Coordinates of C-alpha atoms in Angstrom, one line a residue:
M90 CA 145.8 142.8 -16.4
Q91 CA 147.7 145.8 -18.3
I92 CA 149.6 148.3 -16.3
P93 CA 151.8 150.2 -19.2
R94 CA 155.0 151.6 -18.7
Y95 CA 154.7 154.8 -20.9
W96 CA 151.9 157.1 -20.8
A97 CA 150.9 160.6 -22.7
Q98 CA 148.0 163.0 -23.1
A99 CA 146.6 164.2 -26.1
R100 CA 144.4 167.5 -26.3
L101 CA 142.3 168.0 -29.7
R102 CA 140.4 171.3 -30.7
H103 CA 138.0 172.1 -33.2
E104 CA 137.3 175.7 -34.0
T105 CA 133.7 176.3 -35.2
S106 CA 134.6 179.9 -34.5
P107 CA 137.1 182.7 -32.7
R108 CA 134.6 181.8 -29.8
H109 CA 133.3 178.6 -30.1
G110 CA 134.3 175.0 -30.9
A111 CA 134.7 171.4 -29.4
T112 CA 137.9 170.2 -27.3
V113 CA 138.5 166.8 -26.1
Q114 CA 141.5 165.0 -23.9
R115 CA 142.6 161.8 -23.8
W116 CA 145.2 159.5 -22.2
G117 CA 147.2 157.3 -24.1
W118 CA 149.5 154.1 -23.3
S119 CA 152.3 151.5 -24.5
D120 CA 154.9 149.5 -23.2
Q121 CA 157.1 150.2 -26.1
S122 CA 158.1 153.8 -25.7
P123 CA 157.1 157.3 -25.2
D124 CA 156.4 158.0 -28.8
A125 CA 154.1 155.0 -28.9
A126 CA 152.3 156.2 -26.0
Q127 CA 151.9 159.5 -27.7
A128 CA 150.6 158.3 -30.7
H129 CA 148.1 156.3 -29.2
A130 CA 146.9 159.5 -27.1
Q131 CA 146.4 161.4 -30.4
Q132 CA 144.5 158.5 -31.8
R133 CA 142.2 158.1 -28.9
A134 CA 141.8 161.7 -28.8
Q135 CA 141.0 162.0 -32.4
A136 CA 138.4 159.2 -32.3
A137 CA 136.7 161.2 -29.5
L138 CA 136.7 164.6 -31.6
D139 CA 135.2 162.6 -34.5
Q140 CA 132.5 161.5 -32.0
V141 CA 131.5 165.1 -30.7
L142 CA 131.8 166.1 -34.5
S143 CA 129.5 163.7 -35.7
A144 CA 126.7 164.4 -32.8
P145 CA 127.3 168.2 -32.1
Q146 CA 124.0 168.0 -30.1
A147 CA 125.1 167.1 -26.5
R148 CA 122.0 165.2 -26.2
N149 CA 123.0 162.6 -29.3
L150 CA 126.0 161.8 -27.1
D151 CA 126.2 158.5 -24.6
A152 CA 125.6 159.7 -21.6
R153 CA 129.0 158.0 -20.4
F154 CA 130.7 160.1 -22.9
Q155 CA 133.3 162.5 -21.5
R156 CA 135.3 165.0 -23.4
M157 CA 137.7 165.8 -20.8
E158 CA 139.0 162.4 -19.4
R159 CA 139.3 162.1 -15.7
L160 CA 142.3 161.9 -13.7
G161 CA 141.3 158.7 -12.0
E162 CA 144.3 156.6 -12.2
Y163 CA 142.4 153.1 -11.4
G164 CA 140.4 153.3 -14.1
L165 CA 137.5 152.3 -12.9
N166 CA 135.5 153.6 -15.9
G167 CA 136.7 150.7 -17.7
Q168 CA 138.3 153.0 -20.5
T169 CA 141.7 153.1 -19.4
P170 CA 144.4 150.8 -17.5
I171 CA 145.9 151.2 -14.4
R172 CA 148.0 154.4 -14.3
E173 CA 150.9 154.1 -11.6
E174 CA 154.1 154.2 -11.9
I175 CA 155.8 151.2 -12.3
L176 CA 158.9 149.8 -9.8
G177 CA 159.3 146.2 -10.6
Q178 CA 158.0 143.0 -12.3
R179 CA 158.4 139.4 -11.3
G180 CA 156.7 137.0 -13.8
R181 CA 152.9 138.5 -14.7
A182 CA 152.8 140.2 -10.9
V183 CA 153.5 144.1 -11.3
M184 CA 154.8 146.3 -8.4
T185 CA 153.5 150.2 -8.8
R186 CA 153.4 152.9 -6.7
N187 CA 149.8 154.8 -5.7
S188 CA 148.8 158.2 -6.1
Y189 CA 149.9 159.0 -2.1
G190 CA 153.3 156.9 -2.4
A191 CA 152.5 153.0 -1.3
H192 CA 153.8 150.3 -3.1
C193 CA 151.2 148.1 -4.7
L194 CA 151.4 144.3 -5.6
N195 CA 149.4 143.7 -8.9
T196 CA 148.6 140.1 -10.1
P197 CA 146.1 138.7 -12.6
D198 CA 145.4 135.1 -11.1
V199 CA 146.3 135.4 -7.7
A200 CA 143.5 136.0 -5.8
I201 CA 143.7 138.6 -2.9
A202 CA 140.5 140.0 -0.6
D203 CA 140.9 142.8 1.9
M204 CA 137.8 143.1 4.2
D205 CA 137.5 145.9 6.7
F206 CA 136.0 146.1 9.5
P207 CA 132.8 148.4 10.1
P208 CA 133.7 152.0 11.5
Q209 CA 132.7 152.4 15.2
P210 CA 130.0 154.7 16.2
K211 CA 131.7 157.8 17.6
P212 CA 130.7 159.4 21.1
P213 CA 128.2 162.4 20.8
S214 CA 130.0 165.6 20.7
A215 CA 130.1 167.9 24.3
A216 CA 130.8 170.7 22.7
P217 CA 126.8 171.5 21.7
L218 CA 126.2 170.5 25.3
L219 CA 128.8 172.8 26.7
I220 CA 127.5 175.8 24.6
A221 CA 123.9 174.9 25.6
A222 CA 124.9 174.7 29.4
V223 CA 126.6 178.4 29.1
F224 CA 123.7 179.6 27.7
A225 CA 121.4 178.5 29.8
L226 CA 123.2 179.5 32.8
A227 CA 123.4 182.9 31.7
A228 CA 119.7 182.7 30.8
C229 CA 119.0 181.9 34.7
F230 CA 121.3 184.7 36.0
V231 CA 119.5 186.9 33.8
I232 CA 115.9 185.9 34.8
F233 CA 116.7 185.3 38.3
A234 CA 118.2 189.1 38.3
Q235 CA 114.8 190.7 37.1
G236 CA 113.2 188.9 40.0
S237 CA 111.8 185.6 37.9
V238 CA 112.2 182.8 40.2
L239 CA 110.2 180.0 38.7
P240 CA 111.2 180.7 35.1
A241 CA 114.7 180.7 36.1
V242 CA 114.1 177.0 37.6
A243 CA 112.5 176.1 34.6
V244 CA 115.3 176.9 32.6
L245 CA 118.1 175.2 34.9
A246 CA 115.9 172.2 35.2
G247 CA 115.4 171.7 31.3
A248 CA 119.4 172.4 31.3
V249 CA 120.0 169.3 33.9
V250 CA 117.5 167.2 31.5
V251 CA 119.4 168.0 28.3
L252 CA 122.3 166.9 30.5
A253 CA 120.6 163.7 31.8
L254 CA 119.8 162.5 27.9
W255 CA 123.1 163.1 26.5
L256 CA 124.9 161.4 29.2
R257 CA 122.2 158.5 29.1
R258 CA 123.0 158.1 25.4
L259 CA 126.7 158.2 26.0
L260 CA 126.5 155.4 28.6
N261 CA 124.2 153.2 26.3
L262 CA 126.5 153.8 23.4
R263 CA 129.7 152.4 25.8
Q264 CA 127.7 149.9 26.9
K265 CA 126.7 148.7 23.3
Q266 CA 130.5 148.7 22.3
A267 CA 131.3 146.9 25.5
G268 CA 128.8 144.1 24.8
S269 CA 129.7 143.7 20.8
A270 CA 131.8 141.3 19.6
D271 CA 135.6 142.6 18.7
P272 CA 135.5 143.3 14.7
R273 CA 138.8 141.3 14.1
Q274 CA 137.1 138.2 15.8
L275 CA 134.1 138.5 13.7
A276 CA 136.3 138.5 10.8
L277 CA 138.4 136.0 11.4
E278 CA 135.0 133.8 12.0
R279 CA 134.0 134.7 9.0
V280 CA 137.2 133.4 7.1
T281 CA 137.4 130.2 9.1
A282 CA 133.5 129.9 8.2
F283 CA 134.3 130.0 4.5
S284 CA 137.6 127.5 5.0
Q285 CA 135.4 125.2 6.6
Q286 CA 132.8 124.8 3.2
H287 CA 135.8 125.2 1.2
P288 CA 138.5 122.7 2.5
D289 CA 139.9 122.0 -0.4
W290 CA 141.2 125.9 -0.6
G291 CA 144.6 127.3 0.8
L292 CA 143.6 130.7 2.8
R293 CA 146.7 132.6 3.9
V294 CA 145.4 135.0 6.5
Y295 CA 147.3 138.6 7.8
S296 CA 145.8 141.2 9.8
T297 CA 146.0 144.6 8.3
P298 CA 145.6 148.0 10.6
K299 CA 141.8 148.1 9.9
G300 CA 141.0 144.6 8.8
L301 CA 142.2 141.4 7.4
R302 CA 143.7 139.9 4.0
I303 CA 143.2 137.0 2.6
I304 CA 145.2 135.4 -0.5
V305 CA 144.1 132.3 -2.2
T306 CA 146.9 129.8 -2.3
H307 CA 145.8 126.6 -3.6
E308 CA 145.6 127.8 -7.3
A309 CA 145.4 130.6 -9.8
M310 CA 142.1 132.5 -10.0
A311 CA 140.6 134.8 -12.4
P312 CA 138.7 137.9 -11.1
T313 CA 136.1 136.6 -13.0
D314 CA 135.4 133.4 -11.6
G315 CA 132.4 132.6 -9.9
A316 CA 134.9 130.7 -6.9
V317 CA 136.2 134.3 -6.6
Q318 CA 132.9 136.2 -6.7
A319 CA 131.5 133.5 -4.0
L320 CA 134.9 134.4 -1.7
F321 CA 134.2 138.2 -2.1
S322 CA 130.7 137.9 -1.3
A323 CA 131.2 135.5 1.6
L324 CA 133.8 138.0 3.2
Q325 CA 132.0 141.2 2.5
V326 CA 135.0 142.4 0.4
D327 CA 134.6 146.1 -0.5
P328 CA 132.5 146.9 -3.6
I329 CA 135.0 149.6 -5.1
Y330 CA 137.7 146.6 -4.7
Q331 CA 135.5 144.0 -6.5
R332 CA 134.9 146.6 -9.4
L333 CA 138.5 147.3 -9.5
C334 CA 139.5 143.5 -9.6
L335 CA 136.7 143.0 -12.6
Q336 CA 137.4 146.3 -14.5
Q337 CA 141.0 145.7 -14.7
Q338 CA 141.6 141.8 -14.6
C339 CA 143.6 142.0 -11.6
F340 CA 144.2 141.8 -8.0
R341 CA 145.5 144.4 -5.7
A342 CA 147.6 144.7 -2.6
R343 CA 149.0 147.9 -0.8
V344 CA 152.4 146.3 0.7
T345 CA 153.7 149.5 2.5
G346 CA 152.0 151.8 5.0
K347 CA 149.8 154.9 4.4
P348 CA 151.6 158.0 4.8
W349 CA 149.2 159.1 7.3
R350 CA 150.0 156.4 9.8
M351 CA 153.5 156.9 9.6
G352 CA 153.5 160.7 10.5
L353 CA 153.9 161.6 6.9
S354 CA 151.6 164.4 5.1
G355 CA 151.0 163.3 1.4
P356 CA 152.5 164.3 -1.6
S357 CA 151.3 167.7 -3.4
P358 CA 149.0 167.1 -6.4
Q359 CA 151.5 167.8 -8.8
V360 CA 153.9 165.2 -7.1
R361 CA 151.4 162.7 -7.1
R362 CA 150.3 162.2 -10.5
W363 CA 151.2 159.9 -12.9
P364 CA 153.5 160.7 -15.5
V365 CA 154.8 163.1 -13.7
A366 CA 155.5 166.6 -15.3
A367 CA 159.3 167.1 -16.0
N368 CA 159.9 170.0 -13.7
Q369 CA 158.3 167.9 -11.3
L370 CA 160.4 164.9 -11.4
A371 CA 163.0 166.0 -8.9
A372 CA 160.2 166.8 -6.1
R373 CA 158.7 163.7 -6.7
A374 CA 162.0 161.8 -6.4
D375 CA 162.7 163.4 -3.1
W376 CA 159.5 163.1 -1.8
T377 CA 159.4 159.1 -2.3
H378 CA 162.9 158.9 -0.9
V379 CA 161.5 160.3 2.2
Y380 CA 158.4 158.1 1.8
D381 CA 160.8 154.6 1.3
K382 CA 162.9 155.5 3.7
Q383 CA 159.5 155.9 6.6
A384 CA 158.0 152.7 5.2
A385 CA 161.0 150.8 5.9
Q386 CA 159.9 151.1 9.7
Y387 CA 156.5 149.7 9.4
S388 CA 154.6 146.6 8.1
A389 CA 151.8 146.6 6.0
C390 CA 150.3 143.6 7.3
R391 CA 151.4 140.9 9.7
F392 CA 150.9 136.8 8.9
V393 CA 148.3 135.0 11.1
A394 CA 147.6 131.6 9.7
Q395 CA 147.4 129.4 7.0
L396 CA 144.1 127.9 6.5
G397 CA 142.6 124.9 4.9
Q398 CA 145.4 123.5 2.4
A399 CA 148.2 123.7 3.4
R400 CA 150.6 123.1 0.5
I401 CA 150.9 126.6 -1.5
A402 CA 150.8 126.1 -5.3
M403 CA 154.4 126.9 -7.0
D404 CA 153.6 129.7 -9.2
I405 CA 151.8 131.2 -6.1
Q406 CA 154.9 130.8 -3.7
A407 CA 156.6 133.4 -5.8
L408 CA 154.3 136.1 -5.4
V409 CA 153.3 135.2 -1.4
D410 CA 157.0 135.6 -1.0
W411 CA 157.2 139.0 -2.7
H412 CA 154.1 139.9 -0.6
D413 CA 155.7 139.0 2.5
E414 CA 158.7 140.6 1.5
A415 CA 157.7 143.9 0.8
C416 CA 154.7 143.8 3.5
R417 CA 157.5 142.4 6.3
A418 CA 154.8 140.5 7.1
E419 CA 156.9 138.1 9.2
E420 CA 158.6 141.0 11.5
S421 CA 156.2 141.1 14.1
Q422 CA 157.8 144.0 16.5
L423 CA 157.1 146.5 13.5
P424 CA 154.1 148.6 13.9
L425 CA 151.2 148.4 11.4
A426 CA 150.5 151.3 8.9

């Protein structure tokens, strides 16, 4: 796991004529100093420019090559580390702030799996039906006024059939939802089944606003371990999160609420990006102050149960304590966000 403290950008251009040339942009990073990060950015940008100049025809470049490095802060392309503001560090675990303000706990060796419930189907919209009903009634009135009774009755009958079909679909959906199992209970059953198959594992279970969170507590594990991949598969963990864990060799857990669940709007693009421009530092400080004050009134998750092995490994206990403290996992009176 690598989450650098300092970041910089470098942009290089090679002019082939007054109106033509090649431009590349790259990030650089360092844990030592801003100057070291800038030097690294210059080095990566020069390497990218050399690659462009050695293969000027686009078809001679690797399909994955990007002249302008994307802004994604998670490094899912495998070329950059996680690019987030560092808020604190305890041992090998690092607390960062993500692009919408939330605090995220990052660890290279304590397996964390978040399970999201599948989205519930939405009932059919009534707006098109109302519009069709208005037009049908208007058409009936016009046709009837012209003395054509049978066509008017036919249009009205058609409108009634459409209404009946819509109501039937709505009732079927509601009956299906009423008869389906609670998604939280289904998720808990998957976790319980995995625990029964692996009784020597320790699984700490939390409830989140839209799912469950599992922390493996009996021993340290790396994202590449086969046991971790088996856990992710059994619990149906989000594929993007699995990819992030493998690319960055770390596990992550959001430990404060999402702003839109707490009545806040997100920060502006200029404020949310890290590293933030010097002229946006004050605005970022103001927004994060408002966010942190609001987040203190919410829990990110709530502790449910410890399954399997009850003893938590000593080196994992410190991370669990930090996680539970940051999430306010034991404060059941707070709403989840």
